[in-house]
Coordinates of C-alpha atoms in Angstrom, one line a residue:
Chain A
M30 CA 115.1 88.2 122.5
N31 CA 112.9 89.4 119.7
S32 CA 113.3 93.1 119.6
K33 CA 110.8 93.8 116.8
R34 CA 107.4 94.0 118.4
P35 CA 104.4 92.5 116.5
V36 CA 101.2 94.6 115.9
N37 CA 97.7 93.1 116.2
L38 CA 96.1 94.4 113.0
D39 CA 94.4 91.4 111.4
F40 CA 91.2 92.7 109.8
R41 CA 89.6 89.2 109.8
T42 CA 89.5 89.5 113.6
I43 CA 88.2 93.1 114.0
K44 CA 84.5 93.6 114.0
L45 CA 83.5 96.9 112.4
P46 CA 80.2 98.7 113.1
L47 CA 78.0 99.7 110.1
P48 CA 79.1 103.3 109.9
A49 CA 82.7 102.0 109.3
Y50 CA 81.5 100.0 106.3
T51 CA 79.6 103.0 104.8
S52 CA 82.8 105.0 105.2
I53 CA 84.9 102.3 103.5
I54 CA 82.5 102.2 100.5
H55 CA 82.5 106.0 100.4
R56 CA 86.3 105.9 99.9
I57 CA 86.1 103.0 97.3
S58 CA 83.4 104.8 95.3
G59 CA 85.6 107.9 95.3
V60 CA 88.5 106.0 93.8
I61 CA 86.2 104.4 91.2
L62 CA 85.0 107.8 90.2
F63 CA 88.6 109.2 90.0
V64 CA 89.6 106.3 87.6
A65 CA 86.3 106.5 85.6
I66 CA 86.6 110.2 84.9
A67 CA 89.6 109.4 82.5
F68 CA 87.4 107.1 80.4
L69 CA 84.4 109.4 80.5
L70 CA 86.6 112.3 79.3
Y71 CA 87.9 110.1 76.5
G72 CA 84.3 109.4 75.5
L73 CA 83.4 113.1 75.6
D74 CA 86.4 113.9 73.5
L75 CA 85.5 111.2 71.0
S76 CA 81.9 112.4 70.7
L77 CA 83.0 116.0 70.1
E78 CA 85.7 115.2 67.6
S79 CA 83.5 114.5 64.6
E80 CA 80.1 113.2 63.5
S81 CA 81.5 109.7 62.9
G82 CA 83.2 109.7 66.3
F83 CA 79.8 110.7 67.9
N84 CA 78.1 107.9 66.0
S85 CA 80.6 105.3 66.9
L86 CA 80.4 106.2 70.6
K87 CA 76.6 106.1 70.4
Q88 CA 76.9 102.7 68.8
L89 CA 79.3 101.5 71.5
M90 CA 76.9 102.7 74.3
Q91 CA 74.1 100.5 73.0
G92 CA 76.0 97.3 74.1
F93 CA 75.0 95.5 77.3
F94 CA 78.5 95.7 78.9
A95 CA 78.8 99.4 78.1
K96 CA 75.5 100.0 79.9
L97 CA 76.7 97.8 82.8
I98 CA 79.9 99.9 83.1
V99 CA 78.0 103.2 82.9
W100 CA 75.5 101.9 85.5
G101 CA 78.5 101.0 87.7
I102 CA 80.0 104.5 87.4
V103 CA 76.6 106.1 88.0
S104 CA 76.1 103.9 91.1
A105 CA 79.5 105.0 92.5
L106 CA 78.6 108.6 91.9
L107 CA 75.2 108.2 93.6
Y108 CA 76.6 106.5 96.6
H109 CA 79.4 109.0 96.9
L110 CA 76.9 111.8 96.7
V111 CA 74.5 110.4 99.3
A112 CA 77.4 109.6 101.7
G113 CA 78.8 113.0 101.1
I114 CA 75.6 114.7 102.0
K115 CA 75.6 112.7 105.2
H116 CA 79.1 114.1 105.9
L117 CA 77.8 117.6 105.4
L118 CA 75.0 117.0 107.9
M119 CA 77.5 115.6 110.4
D120 CA 79.5 118.8 109.9
I121 CA 76.6 120.8 111.2
G122 CA 76.2 118.4 114.1
I123 CA 73.5 116.0 112.9
G124 CA 74.1 112.3 113.2
E125 CA 77.2 112.4 115.4
E126 CA 75.9 110.2 118.3
K127 CA 76.2 106.4 118.5
E128 CA 72.6 105.7 117.6
S129 CA 72.1 108.5 115.1
G130 CA 75.4 107.5 113.4
I131 CA 74.1 104.0 112.8
L132 CA 70.8 105.4 111.6
G133 CA 72.6 107.7 109.3
A134 CA 74.6 104.8 107.9
K135 CA 71.4 102.8 107.3
I136 CA 69.7 105.8 105.6
T137 CA 72.8 106.2 103.4
I138 CA 72.6 102.6 102.2
V139 CA 68.8 102.6 101.7
V140 CA 68.7 105.9 99.8
S141 CA 71.6 105.1 97.6
A142 CA 70.2 101.6 96.9
I143 CA 66.9 103.2 95.7
L144 CA 68.7 105.8 93.6
I145 CA 71.0 103.1 92.1
I146 CA 67.9 100.9 91.1
I147 CA 66.2 104.0 89.5
A148 CA 69.4 104.7 87.6
G149 CA 69.5 101.1 86.3
I150 CA 65.9 101.5 85.1
V151 CA 66.7 104.8 83.4
I152 CA 69.8 103.4 81.7
W153 CA 68.0 100.3 80.3
Chain B
M261 CA 83.6 77.9 127.1
L262 CA 86.4 78.0 124.6
V263 CA 88.8 81.0 125.1
S264 CA 91.2 81.8 122.4
I265 CA 94.0 84.1 123.5
Y266 CA 96.7 86.0 121.6
R267 CA 100.0 84.9 123.0
Y268 CA 103.4 86.4 122.4
N269 CA 106.5 86.1 124.5
P270 CA 109.4 88.1 123.0
D271 CA 112.0 85.8 124.8
V272 CA 110.6 82.6 123.2
D273 CA 108.3 83.4 120.2
S274 CA 109.3 84.8 116.9
V275 CA 105.7 85.4 115.9
P276 CA 102.5 85.6 118.0
Y277 CA 100.0 82.7 118.0
M278 CA 96.5 81.9 119.3
Q279 CA 96.2 79.7 122.3
D280 CA 92.9 77.8 122.9
I281 CA 92.0 77.1 126.5
Q282 CA 88.8 75.5 127.8
V283 CA 87.4 77.4 130.8
E284 CA 84.7 76.2 133.1
I285 CA 82.2 79.1 133.6
P286 CA 80.2 78.8 136.9
A287 CA 76.6 78.2 136.0
G288 CA 74.0 81.0 136.4
K289 CA 76.7 83.7 136.5
D290 CA 77.4 86.4 134.0
L291 CA 81.1 86.8 134.6
M292 CA 83.1 89.8 133.3
V293 CA 85.8 89.1 130.7
L294 CA 88.4 90.1 133.3
D295 CA 87.2 87.3 135.6
V296 CA 87.6 84.8 132.7
L297 CA 91.2 86.0 132.3
G298 CA 91.7 85.3 136.0
L299 CA 90.4 81.7 135.5
V300 CA 92.8 81.3 132.5
K301 CA 95.7 82.5 134.6
E302 CA 95.0 79.9 137.2
Q303 CA 95.5 77.3 134.4
D304 CA 98.4 79.0 132.8
A305 CA 100.3 81.5 135.0
T306 CA 102.5 82.7 132.1
L307 CA 99.6 84.8 130.6
A308 CA 100.3 88.5 130.8
Y309 CA 97.6 91.3 130.9
R310 CA 97.1 94.6 132.6
R311 CA 94.4 95.2 135.2
S312 CA 94.1 97.3 138.3
C313 CA 90.8 98.7 139.6
R314 CA 88.5 96.0 138.0
E315 CA 85.6 98.5 137.8
G316 CA 86.1 100.6 134.7
V317 CA 87.9 103.5 136.4
C318 CA 91.6 103.0 135.8
G319 CA 91.5 102.1 132.1
S320 CA 94.2 99.4 132.3
D321 CA 92.4 96.4 130.7
G322 CA 91.5 97.7 127.3
L323 CA 91.3 94.6 125.0
N324 CA 89.9 93.5 121.7
M325 CA 87.1 91.0 122.7
N326 CA 85.5 89.0 119.9
G327 CA 86.6 91.8 117.5
T328 CA 85.4 94.8 119.6
N329 CA 87.5 97.0 121.8
G330 CA 86.4 97.5 125.4
L331 CA 87.4 97.2 129.1
A332 CA 87.5 93.6 130.2
C333 CA 86.4 94.4 133.7
I334 CA 83.1 95.9 132.8
T335 CA 82.3 93.8 129.7
P336 CA 80.0 90.9 130.7
L337 CA 80.3 87.6 128.8
S338 CA 76.7 88.0 127.7
A339 CA 77.6 91.2 125.8
V340 CA 80.4 89.7 123.7
V341 CA 80.4 85.9 123.5
T342 CA 78.8 84.2 120.5
N343 CA 78.7 80.4 119.9
D344 CA 80.3 79.8 123.3
K345 CA 83.6 81.2 122.1
L346 CA 85.6 84.2 123.3
V347 CA 88.6 85.5 121.3
L348 CA 90.9 87.9 123.2
R349 CA 93.4 90.0 121.4
P350 CA 95.5 93.0 122.3
L351 CA 94.3 96.5 121.3
P352 CA 94.8 96.8 117.5
G353 CA 97.5 98.9 116.0
L354 CA 99.9 99.3 118.9
P355 CA 103.1 97.3 119.3
V356 CA 102.7 94.2 121.5
V357 CA 105.0 94.0 124.5
R358 CA 103.8 90.5 125.6
D359 CA 100.5 88.6 125.2
L360 CA 97.7 91.2 125.8
V361 CA 100.0 94.0 126.9
V362 CA 100.6 96.7 124.4
D363 CA 103.1 99.5 124.3
M364 CA 101.1 102.7 124.8
A365 CA 104.0 105.1 124.2
Q366 CA 102.6 106.3 120.8
F367 CA 99.2 106.9 122.4
Y368 CA 100.6 108.9 125.3
K369 CA 102.8 110.9 123.0
Q370 CA 99.7 112.2 121.2
Y371 CA 98.1 113.0 124.6
E372 CA 101.2 114.9 125.6
K373 CA 101.1 116.9 122.4
I374 CA 97.8 118.6 123.2
K375 CA 99.2 119.9 126.5
P376 CA 96.6 118.3 128.8
Y377 CA 96.8 120.9 131.6
L378 CA 95.3 124.4 132.2
Q379 CA 97.3 127.2 130.8
N380 CA 96.5 130.7 132.0
D381 CA 98.6 133.8 131.7
T382 CA 96.6 136.1 134.1
P383 CA 97.8 136.5 137.7
P384 CA 96.5 133.7 139.9
P385 CA 93.8 134.8 142.2
A386 CA 94.2 134.5 146.0
I387 CA 92.1 131.4 146.4
E388 CA 91.2 129.6 143.1
R389 CA 90.1 130.3 139.6
L390 CA 86.3 130.4 139.6
Q391 CA 84.0 129.0 137.0
S392 CA 80.3 129.5 136.5
P393 CA 78.1 126.3 136.6
A394 CA 77.3 126.9 133.0
D395 CA 81.0 127.0 132.0
R396 CA 81.7 124.0 134.2
E397 CA 78.9 122.1 132.4
K398 CA 80.8 122.4 129.1
L399 CA 83.4 120.0 130.4
D400 CA 80.8 117.2 130.9
G401 CA 81.3 114.3 128.5
L402 CA 85.0 115.3 128.1
Y403 CA 86.7 115.2 131.5
E404 CA 85.5 111.6 132.1
C405 CA 88.0 110.1 129.6
I406 CA 90.2 107.5 131.4
L407 CA 92.8 107.2 128.6
C408 CA 92.1 103.4 128.1
A409 CA 92.9 103.8 124.3
C410 CA 89.9 101.7 123.2
C411 CA 88.8 104.5 120.9
S412 CA 92.2 105.4 119.3
T413 CA 93.0 101.8 118.6
A414 CA 89.7 101.3 117.0
C415 CA 90.3 104.2 114.6
P416 CA 91.6 103.4 111.1
S417 CA 93.0 106.9 110.8
F418 CA 95.0 106.3 113.9
W419 CA 96.2 102.9 112.6
W420 CA 97.7 104.5 109.5
N421 CA 99.1 107.7 111.1
P422 CA 99.7 107.1 114.9
D423 CA 102.5 109.6 114.8
K424 CA 100.7 112.5 113.0
F425 CA 97.0 112.1 113.8
V426 CA 96.3 113.0 117.4
G427 CA 93.5 110.4 117.5
P428 CA 90.0 110.5 119.1
S429 CA 91.2 110.3 122.7
G430 CA 93.8 113.0 122.4
L431 CA 91.3 115.3 120.5
L432 CA 88.6 114.8 123.0
Q433 CA 91.1 116.0 125.6
A434 CA 92.2 118.8 123.4
Y435 CA 88.6 120.1 123.2
R436 CA 88.3 119.7 127.0
F437 CA 91.0 122.3 127.4
L438 CA 89.9 124.5 124.4
V439 CA 86.4 124.9 125.9
D440 CA 87.6 125.4 129.5
S441 CA 86.8 129.0 130.6
R442 CA 89.8 129.0 132.8
D443 CA 92.3 128.4 130.0
T444 CA 93.5 131.4 128.1
Y445 CA 95.7 129.7 125.5
T446 CA 92.8 128.8 123.2
E447 CA 94.5 130.5 120.2
E448 CA 97.8 128.8 120.7
R449 CA 96.1 125.4 121.2
L450 CA 94.2 125.9 117.9
S451 CA 97.3 126.8 115.9
D452 CA 99.1 123.7 117.2
L453 CA 96.3 121.6 115.8
D454 CA 96.0 123.5 112.5
D455 CA 97.7 121.2 110.0
P456 CA 96.4 118.5 107.6
F457 CA 97.0 115.6 110.0
S458 CA 96.4 116.5 113.7
V459 CA 92.6 117.0 113.4
F460 CA 91.7 116.6 109.8
R461 CA 92.7 112.9 109.4
C462 CA 89.4 112.2 111.2
R463 CA 87.1 110.9 108.5
G464 CA 84.0 110.6 110.7
I465 CA 84.1 106.8 110.7
M466 CA 82.8 106.9 114.3
N467 CA 84.4 103.7 115.5
C468 CA 85.6 105.7 118.5
V469 CA 82.0 106.5 119.5
S470 CA 80.9 102.9 119.1
V471 CA 83.5 101.5 121.4
C472 CA 84.0 104.1 124.2
P473 CA 83.4 102.2 127.5
K474 CA 82.5 105.5 129.2
G475 CA 80.0 106.4 126.5
L476 CA 81.8 109.5 125.4
N477 CA 81.8 111.1 121.9
P478 CA 85.1 112.0 120.4
T479 CA 83.5 112.5 116.9
R480 CA 81.4 115.4 118.3
A481 CA 84.4 116.9 120.1
I482 CA 86.4 116.8 116.9
G483 CA 83.6 118.5 115.0
H484 CA 83.6 121.3 117.6
I485 CA 87.4 121.7 117.2
R486 CA 87.0 121.9 113.4
N487 CA 84.4 124.6 113.8
M488 CA 86.7 126.5 116.2
L489 CA 89.5 126.2 113.7
L490 CA 87.2 127.5 110.9
S491 CA 86.0 130.5 112.9
S492 CA 89.4 131.5 114.3
G493 CA 90.9 131.3 110.8
T494 CA 94.4 130.6 112.2

């Protein structure tokens, strides 16, 4: 007899509701921000070091890929911020029902998408 | 209709597998998933699953049906079946004893932890402990839980920490006794829950609310517990 019991936890078979996806993205955007802070601090350090450091960073930031990365980091920040505000509202009892939870998730996605597009326009 | 069922017999199988069975559904009828399991069992008597009351009261037949947890007896095919296919798997995250039967020990242990009974240190009155209608009303939406485990096994926080996080079902019950006017152990109950895992592993994902077959709301109950913990400052 097989004494080690299997566990059914195959994510391809589990259907998650929308609020679960917004929660996962919230977590992922947090990890991205955590990692990105190291690079941003390095950039800040470089810019404060000397005038030539500031100029070389400024030069670097003009590149397409640099802008793309900055946009990515800002996007993670904006999503994390919007989802975080939704969490604060839930803490005071708003959006804790089944329907309002789904509505909250939809609003989170729409608002952050709009902010991310605006951020893209500002960066370019 | 094609029914795909998670099969595992510890005496024979080293790993679980999916068994596909064609089931004839009587025309013009919207059967419950539990009825379909009955039809499958007529074809293959070795299939194991739990069931008892067949009307959503006992909480025995919690299953994962086409990816969503629920009670097989009160879930009509029209609510879950897509493309004429039904996939039945045991509740996620709990060890599988056989086929669709899971070992609920971990789940019950969390229930036991919250001391699911009235505790009162005042002398018992001659007849019974009275409660005002207003206080009784506070238990609505809490006492109806049938411990089917659909919510806790839909919760990622419970999947990762089934031993330390009490889980949505246990916490709903915890709040049921915290808010009961006849229970005098509120402070003790709160201090039992006051650690980084028991309550605070809840990330507000709300999978519990979306699957509860009784329409209850563990997320809101957990929010109330957090507020009680905050204001008591234990």
